[in-house]
Coordinates of C-alpha atoms and ligand atoms in Angstrom, one line a residue:
M1 CA -8.5 45.5 51.1
N2 CA -11.7 45.3 48.3
W3 CA -10.9 47.7 45.1
H4 CA -12.7 48.0 42.4
W5 CA -12.4 47.0 39.1
S6 CA -11.4 49.6 37.0
P7 CA -7.8 50.5 38.8
A8 CA -6.1 47.4 36.8
L9 CA -7.8 47.0 34.1
D10 CA -5.4 48.9 31.2
M11 CA -2.4 48.5 33.4
A12 CA -0.1 46.2 30.5
P13 CA 1.4 42.8 32.3
A14 CA 4.2 44.2 34.2
E15 CA 2.1 47.4 35.8
R16 CA 0.1 44.3 37.0
D17 CA 2.1 42.3 38.3
R18 CA 3.8 45.6 40.3
F19 CA 0.1 45.8 41.3
L20 CA -0.8 42.5 42.1
A21 CA 2.0 42.2 43.8
D22 CA 1.5 45.1 46.0
A23 CA -2.2 44.3 46.9
L24 CA -1.4 40.9 48.6
P25 CA 2.0 41.1 50.8
G26 CA 2.3 37.7 52.8
C27 CA 0.1 35.3 50.1
Y28 CA 3.3 34.4 48.0
P29 CA 7.4 33.2 49.0
G30 CA 9.7 34.6 48.1
E31 CA 10.2 37.0 44.8
P32 CA 6.7 38.0 42.9
V33 CA 8.2 37.1 39.4
R34 CA 5.7 35.5 37.3
G35 CA 6.6 32.4 35.1
P36 CA 6.6 31.3 32.1
A37 CA 2.8 30.2 31.0
P38 CA 0.9 33.4 30.6
G39 CA -2.5 32.4 32.1
G40 CA -6.2 33.3 30.3
R41 CA -8.6 32.2 27.5
S42 CA -6.7 33.5 25.3
A43 CA -4.0 31.2 25.5
A44 CA -5.8 28.7 26.7
L45 CA -7.3 28.3 23.5
K46 CA -4.4 29.0 21.4
H47 CA -2.2 26.6 23.0
L48 CA -5.8 23.9 22.9
A49 CA -5.8 24.7 18.8
G50 CA -1.6 24.6 18.3
Y51 CA -1.1 20.7 20.2
D52 CA -0.2 18.2 18.4
L53 CA -1.1 14.5 19.7
A54 CA 1.8 13.6 17.6
D55 CA 2.5 9.9 18.9
Y56 CA 0.7 10.7 22.2
G57 CA 0.2 7.2 23.5
R58 CA 3.3 5.9 23.1
S59 CA 6.0 9.2 24.9
R60 CA 3.3 10.7 26.8
N61 CA 5.3 8.9 29.8
F62 CA 8.4 10.8 28.9
T63 CA 9.7 13.7 29.4
A64 CA 9.7 15.4 26.5
G65 CA 6.6 13.5 25.4
A66 CA 4.0 14.8 23.5
V67 CA 1.7 16.1 26.5
S68 CA -0.3 19.1 26.0
R69 CA 0.1 21.3 29.4
L70 CA -2.8 21.7 29.2
S71 CA -3.7 21.1 32.9
P72 CA -2.8 24.7 34.6
Y73 CA -5.8 26.5 31.9
L74 CA -8.0 23.4 32.8
R75 CA -7.5 23.9 36.9
H76 CA -9.6 27.5 36.0
G77 CA -11.9 26.5 34.0
M78 CA -9.6 28.5 31.2
V79 CA -11.0 25.8 28.8
S80 CA -13.0 23.3 30.1
V81 CA -12.8 19.6 29.8
T82 CA -15.7 19.3 27.2
E83 CA -14.4 21.9 25.1
V84 CA -11.0 20.0 25.3
R85 CA -12.6 16.4 24.5
D86 CA -14.4 18.3 21.5
A87 CA -11.6 19.7 20.6
I88 CA -9.5 16.6 19.8
K89 CA -12.3 14.5 18.8
T90 CA -12.8 16.7 16.1
R91 CA -9.2 17.3 15.1
Y92 CA -9.1 13.8 14.9
A93 CA -12.4 12.9 14.0
T94 CA -11.6 10.3 11.3
E95 CA -8.6 8.7 13.0
P96 CA -10.5 8.1 16.5
A97 CA -7.8 5.4 18.1
R98 CA -4.6 8.0 18.0
S99 CA -6.6 10.3 20.4
E100 CA -8.6 7.5 22.7
E101 CA -5.4 7.5 25.2
F102 CA -5.5 10.9 25.5
L103 CA -8.9 11.1 26.2
R104 CA -8.8 8.8 28.6
Q105 CA -5.8 10.9 30.7
L106 CA -8.8 13.6 30.3
A107 CA -10.6 11.6 31.9
W108 CA -8.5 10.8 35.5
R109 CA -9.4 14.5 35.5
D110 CA -13.1 13.6 36.1
F111 CA -12.4 10.8 37.7
F112 CA -10.8 12.8 39.8
D113 CA -12.9 15.2 40.6
K114 CA -15.2 13.7 41.2
V115 CA -13.5 11.6 43.8
L116 CA -13.7 15.1 45.2
D117 CA -17.0 16.0 45.0
W118 CA -17.8 12.7 47.2
H119 CA -14.9 12.7 49.8
G120 CA -15.1 16.9 50.3
R121 CA -13.0 17.2 53.4
G122 CA -12.2 13.6 54.0
L123 CA -10.1 14.1 50.5
D124 CA -7.4 16.3 52.8
D125 CA -7.3 12.4 55.1
N126 CA -6.4 9.9 54.1
L127 CA -9.2 7.3 52.1
E128 CA -7.2 4.2 52.7
N129 CA -5.5 2.4 55.1
A130 CA -2.2 2.5 53.5
K131 CA -0.8 -1.0 52.5
H132 CA 2.8 -0.9 53.8
P133 CA 4.1 -0.5 57.8
V134 CA 6.0 2.8 57.6
E135 CA 5.5 5.3 59.8
R136 CA 5.2 9.0 58.6
V137 CA 6.9 11.6 59.7
R138 CA 5.3 15.4 59.4
G139 CA 7.0 19.1 58.1
L140 CA 8.9 19.3 55.2
P141 CA 12.5 18.4 55.4
A142 CA 14.6 21.5 55.1
D143 CA 17.0 20.0 52.0
V144 CA 13.7 20.0 50.1
A145 CA 12.0 23.0 50.3
A146 CA 15.6 24.4 49.6
G147 CA 15.3 22.4 46.1
S148 CA 19.1 21.1 47.5
T149 CA 18.5 17.6 48.5
G150 CA 22.2 16.3 47.1
L151 CA 19.8 14.2 43.8
P152 CA 20.1 15.4 40.9
C153 CA 17.1 14.5 39.9
M154 CA 14.7 15.6 42.6
D155 CA 16.2 19.3 42.6
G156 CA 15.8 19.5 38.6
I157 CA 12.2 18.7 39.4
L158 CA 12.2 20.6 42.8
H159 CA 13.7 24.2 40.9
Q160 CA 11.0 23.3 37.9
L161 CA 8.4 23.2 40.3
F162 CA 9.8 26.5 41.9
D163 CA 10.3 28.2 38.4
D164 CA 7.5 27.1 35.6
G165 CA 5.0 25.7 38.1
Y166 CA 4.7 22.6 35.7
L167 CA 5.9 19.6 36.6
H168 CA 5.9 16.3 34.0
N169 CA 3.0 13.6 35.1
H170 CA 5.8 10.9 36.0
Q171 CA 7.9 13.8 37.6
R172 CA 5.3 14.4 40.1
L173 CA 5.7 10.6 40.5
W174 CA 8.9 10.6 40.9
F175 CA 9.1 13.3 43.5
A176 CA 6.3 11.9 45.2
A177 CA 7.4 8.2 45.9
Y178 CA 11.1 9.5 47.3
L179 CA 9.1 11.7 49.9
C180 CA 6.8 9.7 50.7
H181 CA 8.3 6.2 50.6
Y182 CA 12.6 7.2 50.8
R183 CA 12.1 10.4 52.9
G184 CA 8.9 8.7 54.9
V185 CA 7.5 11.9 55.2
S186 CA 3.1 12.5 55.0
W187 CA 2.2 12.9 51.4
K188 CA 0.4 16.1 53.1
E189 CA 3.0 17.5 53.1
G190 CA 4.7 17.2 49.5
A191 CA 0.4 17.8 48.1
R192 CA 0.7 21.1 50.3
L193 CA 3.5 22.6 48.4
F194 CA 2.5 20.8 45.0
R195 CA -0.9 22.9 45.6
Q196 CA 1.5 25.8 46.0
Y197 CA 3.3 26.1 43.6
L198 CA 1.8 23.9 40.3
L199 CA -0.3 26.8 38.0
D200 CA -2.2 23.3 37.6
G201 CA -2.4 22.9 41.7
D202 CA -5.9 21.7 42.9
V203 CA -7.8 19.9 45.9
A204 CA -8.7 16.8 43.7
S205 CA -6.4 15.5 41.4
N206 CA -3.1 16.3 43.9
N207 CA -4.6 15.0 46.6
S208 CA -5.6 11.9 45.3
S209 CA -2.6 11.1 43.1
W210 CA -0.3 11.4 46.4
Q211 CA -2.7 9.3 47.9
W212 CA -2.5 6.7 45.0
V213 CA 1.2 7.0 45.6
E214 CA 1.1 6.6 48.7
S215 CA -0.9 3.5 48.5
T216 CA -4.0 5.0 50.8
F217 CA -6.3 5.1 47.4
A218 CA -4.8 2.3 45.8
S219 CA -3.9 -1.5 46.2
K220 CA -0.3 -0.6 46.7
P221 CA 2.2 2.0 46.8
Y222 CA 4.3 3.5 43.0
F223 CA 8.2 3.8 43.6
M224 CA 10.6 3.7 40.9
N225 CA 13.8 3.2 40.1
Q226 CA 16.6 4.6 38.3
E227 CA 16.6 2.4 35.5
N228 CA 12.9 4.2 35.1
I229 CA 13.9 7.3 35.6
D230 CA 17.2 7.5 33.5
K231 CA 14.7 5.9 31.1
F232 CA 11.6 7.9 30.6
S233 CA 13.4 11.2 31.9
G234 CA 16.4 10.1 28.5
G235 CA 19.0 10.9 30.3
E236 CA 18.6 14.3 31.8
Y237 CA 19.3 13.4 35.5
C238 CA 21.0 10.5 35.5
R239 CA 23.8 10.7 32.5
T240 CA 26.1 13.5 34.3
C241 CA 25.3 12.2 38.3
R242 CA 27.4 11.1 40.7
V243 CA 26.0 10.4 43.4
V244 CA 25.4 7.0 45.9
C245 CA 21.6 6.5 43.7
P246 CA 18.9 6.0 46.5
F247 CA 17.0 4.7 43.3
R248 CA 19.7 2.3 41.9
A249 CA 18.2 -0.8 42.6
S250 CA 15.4 -4.1 41.5
Y251 CA 11.7 -3.6 42.8
D252 CA 12.3 -6.5 44.3
D253 CA 14.9 -5.1 46.6
L254 CA 13.6 -1.6 46.7
Q255 CA 10.1 -3.2 47.5
E256 CA 12.1 -5.0 50.9
K257 CA 13.8 -1.2 52.3
L258 CA 11.4 1.3 51.6
F259 CA 8.6 -0.9 52.8
N260 CA 10.1 -3.9 55.3
A261 CA 10.3 -2.1 57.9
R262 CA 8.8 0.9 59.9
R263 CA 11.1 3.8 59.4
A264 CA 11.7 5.0 55.9
P265 CA 15.3 4.4 54.9
L266 CA 16.1 8.0 54.5
Q267 CA 16.4 10.6 56.9
M268 CA 14.8 13.8 57.6
V269 CA 17.5 16.8 58.0
G270 CA 16.0 19.6 59.8
R271 CA 12.8 20.3 59.0
H272 CA 11.9 23.9 56.8
E273 CA 9.8 25.8 58.9
P274 CA 7.9 28.6 56.8
P275 CA 8.7 32.2 57.1
K276 CA 5.4 33.4 59.1
P277 CA 4.1 36.5 56.6
P278 CA 4.2 39.4 57.8
V279 CA 1.6 40.8 60.5
V280 CA -0.9 43.2 57.9
R281 CA -3.2 45.0 59.7
D282 CA -6.5 44.5 58.7
P283 CA -7.7 46.5 56.3
V284 CA -11.9 48.1 56.2
R285 CA -13.7 46.2 53.9
T286 CA -16.2 48.2 51.9
V287 CA -16.8 47.4 48.5
A288 CA -16.0 50.6 46.0
P289 CA -20.1 52.2 45.2
A290 CA -21.2 50.5 41.9
A291 CA -22.4 53.4 39.4
V292 CA -25.1 51.5 38.5
P293 CA -27.3 48.5 40.9
C294 CA -27.8 45.2 39.9
A295 CA -30.6 42.9 40.4
S296 CA -28.4 40.1 40.6
V297 CA -24.5 39.1 40.7
V298 CA -22.7 36.5 39.5
W299 CA -20.1 35.0 41.8
V300 CA -16.9 34.3 39.1
H301 CA -13.9 31.7 41.2
D302 CA -11.1 30.4 40.1
A303 CA -12.4 27.2 38.7
A304 CA -14.5 28.6 36.4
M305 CA -12.4 31.4 34.6
S306 CA -14.9 31.2 30.6
P307 CA -16.5 33.6 29.8
D308 CA -18.9 30.7 28.7
D309 CA -18.8 29.5 31.6
A310 CA -22.5 28.8 32.6
A311 CA -23.1 31.4 35.0
L312 CA -22.0 34.3 33.3
K313 CA -23.5 33.5 29.7
A314 CA -26.5 33.1 31.7
N315 CA -26.6 36.1 33.6
P316 CA -25.3 39.5 31.1
T317 CA -26.4 42.1 33.5
A318 CA -25.3 40.8 36.9
A319 CA -23.0 42.0 38.3
V320 CA -19.8 39.9 38.5
V321 CA -17.5 39.3 41.4
F322 CA -13.7 36.9 41.8
A323 CA -12.6 37.3 45.0
F324 CA -9.0 36.5 46.7
D325 CA -9.5 34.3 48.9
E326 CA -7.0 36.5 51.6
R327 CA -6.9 34.2 54.7
S328 CA -6.5 31.5 52.9
L329 CA -3.5 32.5 51.3
R330 CA -1.9 33.4 54.4
R331 CA -2.7 30.3 55.4
E332 CA -0.9 28.1 52.5
P333 CA 0.7 31.0 50.5
W334 CA 0.7 30.9 46.7
A335 CA 4.3 30.9 44.2
F336 CA 3.5 34.4 42.8
H337 CA 3.9 32.6 39.1
R338 CA 0.4 31.1 40.2
L339 CA -1.3 34.6 40.7
A340 CA -0.2 35.9 38.3
F341 CA -1.2 33.2 35.9
V342 CA -4.7 33.5 37.9
F343 CA -4.8 37.0 37.1
D344 CA -3.8 37.0 33.8
G345 CA -7.4 35.0 33.5
V346 CA -9.0 37.0 35.8
V347 CA -8.6 40.7 34.0
E348 CA -8.7 39.7 30.4
L349 CA -12.4 37.7 31.1
M350 CA -13.3 41.0 32.8
R351 CA -12.4 42.7 29.9
G352 CA -14.4 41.1 27.5
L353 CA -17.7 40.5 29.9
P354 CA -20.5 42.8 28.8
N355 CA -22.1 42.9 32.6
P356 CA -22.2 46.7 34.1
V357 CA -20.4 46.4 36.6
K358 CA -16.9 44.3 37.3
L359 CA -15.7 43.8 40.7
V360 CA -12.1 42.1 41.9
T361 CA -11.3 41.9 45.6
I362 CA -9.0 41.1 48.1
G363 CA -10.8 39.4 51.4
D364 CA -12.8 36.8 52.3
P365 CA -15.2 35.6 49.4
A366 CA -18.7 35.1 51.2
T367 CA -17.9 38.2 53.1
D368 CA -17.2 40.1 49.7
L369 CA -19.7 39.1 47.6
A370 CA -22.5 39.1 50.9
A371 CA -21.2 42.8 50.9
A372 CA -21.2 43.8 46.6
A373 CA -24.5 42.5 46.7
K374 CA -26.2 44.3 48.9
Q375 CA -24.2 47.3 48.2
L376 CA -26.1 46.8 44.6
G377 CA -29.2 46.1 46.0
A378 CA -28.8 42.4 44.5
A379 CA -31.4 39.5 45.9
T380 CA -29.5 36.9 43.9
V381 CA -26.1 35.3 43.3
H382 CA -25.9 32.7 40.0
A383 CA -22.3 30.6 40.4
T384 CA -21.3 27.4 38.6
D385 CA -21.0 25.0 41.0
H386 CA -17.5 23.0 41.6
P387 CA -16.4 20.2 44.1
N388 CA -13.3 21.9 45.5
P389 CA -15.1 22.2 49.3
W390 CA -14.3 26.3 49.7
V391 CA -17.2 27.0 46.4
R392 CA -19.6 24.8 48.5
E393 CA -19.3 26.0 51.3
T394 CA -19.4 29.7 49.6
T395 CA -22.0 28.9 48.4
A396 CA -24.2 27.5 51.2
T397 CA -22.7 31.3 53.2
L398 CA -24.5 33.0 51.3
R399 CA -27.5 31.0 51.3
K400 CA -27.8 31.9 54.5
S401 CA -28.9 36.1 53.1
F402 CA -29.8 35.2 49.1
A403 CA -31.5 33.8 46.9
V404 CA -28.4 31.2 45.1
T405 CA -28.7 30.1 41.9
D406 CA -26.7 27.0 41.3
Y407 CA -25.3 26.0 37.3
A408 CA -23.8 22.7 36.7
R409 CA -19.8 22.9 35.4
P410 CA -19.6 20.7 32.3
V411 CA -18.4 17.1 33.2
L412 CA -16.8 14.0 31.0
A413 CA -19.1 11.6 32.6
E414 CA -22.4 10.8 34.3
Y415 CA -21.5 8.6 36.9
T416 CA -23.1 8.2 40.4
E417 CA -21.2 5.2 42.0
E418 CA -18.4 6.0 45.0
P419 CA -15.5 6.6 42.9
R420 CA -12.8 4.2 44.3
R421 CA -10.7 3.1 41.2
F422 CA -10.4 4.7 38.4
S423 CA -10.6 1.1 36.4
R424 CA -13.9 0.1 36.8
Y425 CA -15.1 4.4 36.5
W426 CA -13.7 3.6 32.5
D427 CA -14.9 0.2 32.0
K428 CA -18.4 2.2 33.3
S429 CA -17.8 5.4 31.5
A430 CA -15.3 4.8 28.1
G431 CA -18.9 5.2 26.2
Q432 CA -19.8 9.3 27.4
V433 CA -16.2 9.9 26.5
L434 CA -15.9 8.6 23.6
G435 CA -18.6 7.7 22.0
Y436 CA -17.7 4.6 21.2
A437 CA -16.5 1.5 23.5
P438 CA -12.8 1.5 23.5
K439 CA -10.7 -2.0 21.8
G440 CA -11.3 -4.4 25.1
G441 CA -13.7 -3.0 26.0
K442 CA -16.0 -6.0 27.3
K443 CA -17.1 -4.3 30.3
F444 CA -18.5 -1.3 28.5
Q445 CA -21.8 -0.3 29.4
K446 CA -23.3 2.4 28.2
Ligands
FAD1 C1 1.5 13.3 42.5 C2 0.5 14.2 41.9 C3 0.2 15.0 41.8 C4 -0.8 15.6 41.1 N1 -1.3 17.0 41.5 C5 -1.9 17.5 39.8 C6 -2.6 18.8 40.2 O1 -2.7 19.9 41.2 N2 -3.3 18.7 39.6 C7 -3.6 18.4 38.3 O2 -4.5 19.5 37.2 N3 -2.4 17.3 37.9 C8 -2.0 16.7 39.3 N4 -1.6 15.6 39.1 C9 -2.2 15.0 37.8 C10 -1.5 14.9 36.4 O3 0.3 14.9 36.8 C11 -0.9 16.5 35.8 O4 -2.8 16.5 35.7 C12 -0.9 16.0 34.2 O5 0.7 15.8 34.3 C13 -0.8 17.4 33.1 O6 -0.4 17.6 31.9 P1 -0.5 17.7 30.8 O7 -1.6 18.6 31.4 O8 0.1 18.2 30.2 O9 -1.0 16.4 30.8 P2 -1.6 15.6 28.8 O10 -0.5 14.1 29.6 O11 -1.6 16.1 28.3 O12 -3.1 15.3 29.8 C14 -3.9 16.0 29.0 C15 -4.8 16.7 30.5 O13 -5.9 15.1 31.3 C16 -5.7 15.3 32.2 N5 -4.5 14.2 33.1 C17 -3.9 13.9 32.2 N6 -3.0 12.9 33.3 C18 -3.5 12.8 34.7 C19 -3.4 11.6 36.0 N7 -2.3 11.5 35.6 N8 -4.8 12.5 36.4 C20 -5.5 13.9 36.6 N9 -5.5 14.3 35.1 C21 -4.4 13.6 34.5 C22 -4.7 16.7 33.2 O14 -6.1 17.4 32.6 C23 -4.7 17.0 31.6 O15 -4.4 18.7 31.5 C24 -0.8 14.4 39.6 C25 0.2 13.2 39.9 C26 0.5 12.9 40.7 C27 1.5 11.9 40.0

């Protein structure tokens, strides 16, 4: 199905959600319910303007700490890493030490993007051998998929994931360690679950982080004990917990239990079979004829959703196309709250653009872009580059029939080595990110 832009332009959010739900059957699991966070550039900027770092450096590891929740907006390019960096640096210009830890964390995103840039689709597989001998199984356990493991902490985390689409970094680490090391499930299952439900779900930070926990992108596996969960969740889960806790032990005992056997200690309880998406007959794919012929087309993909995007800024008279990738969404449905978040961003973006033709399509991005360009008489397609492989593959397909102009995306640091460990990246890049050599940064190089 393809539709011309205008139908959804003036709809109120609730009406828009119904429209989206009807337009994308089989592309989301469960009911079409939006989450609490609104998507879009103005929400991103408002969020950034209202963010107080407070004591970020000391509190960020606590689930109630002063974290920003900016990742969903960063993921979709509704605000860029350089905009966030500059806003924070300006705000804390007189006390740069206060913002240093935040900027270092922001640099993890830049680092993981570089990991994806380097490995491409290779990041879907183990980057290194695991540093333990324990077998992993495929398939998500049914109790995990239902959020009913019986452990209040894991179930609480899962329900927050299913309902809100946001998890604190520590909650992600705990759940990832639980699924991989305690349940013996492949990190790929967890990464898929996160990509489907997290508002910031992406390939770069998500796959890399799961591999970091599993030890296929780190020198040792990450795991936690009950004391760690209790401390950093402020007692949220443990205070009233009455179950026999698998995490209640010393790190030495857990190391022995988790990594000195061939199988993980907790058995699989049934395997979750995802429901088959309804069979929808492939509609005839035609892009509604546009009133105005255009010499070129800008492709807005889901990581470049800002009017400040380089391709958009450079081409105010081009036609603009955003495409929901229907085939990918059927293969790996996104929670409706993710789709609504993205659509908020699309609607706001399109409303504000001066460009004469704006199209939103549902289908195959390369096919739809080619059809739109052909109908409009456009010979050139403009797009901002992104390491996400499907962005690169889509532009490669288009290049066979059109001239494609790539625009650079904002990055925090230029780094040409293979990104293997964050510590080395940070040694070399901190100066570019912070604008000065950090304390203790003896190895800092400009
Ligand atoms: C198993 C696992 C899966 C993850 N999956 C994703 C994912 O799909 N998408 C995603 O954006 N992040 C992912 N992360 C990284 C991190 O948890 C989130 O970026 C962070 O929690 C976002 O919350 P925030 O914006 O409040 O962070 P803040 O603490 O406010 O940090 C500010 C920004 O810095 C960046 N950042 C901070 N910590 C990290 C980190 N450890 N790795 C990468 N970037 C970081 C983010 O862009 C974040 O928005 C994952 C982490 C783990 C352990």
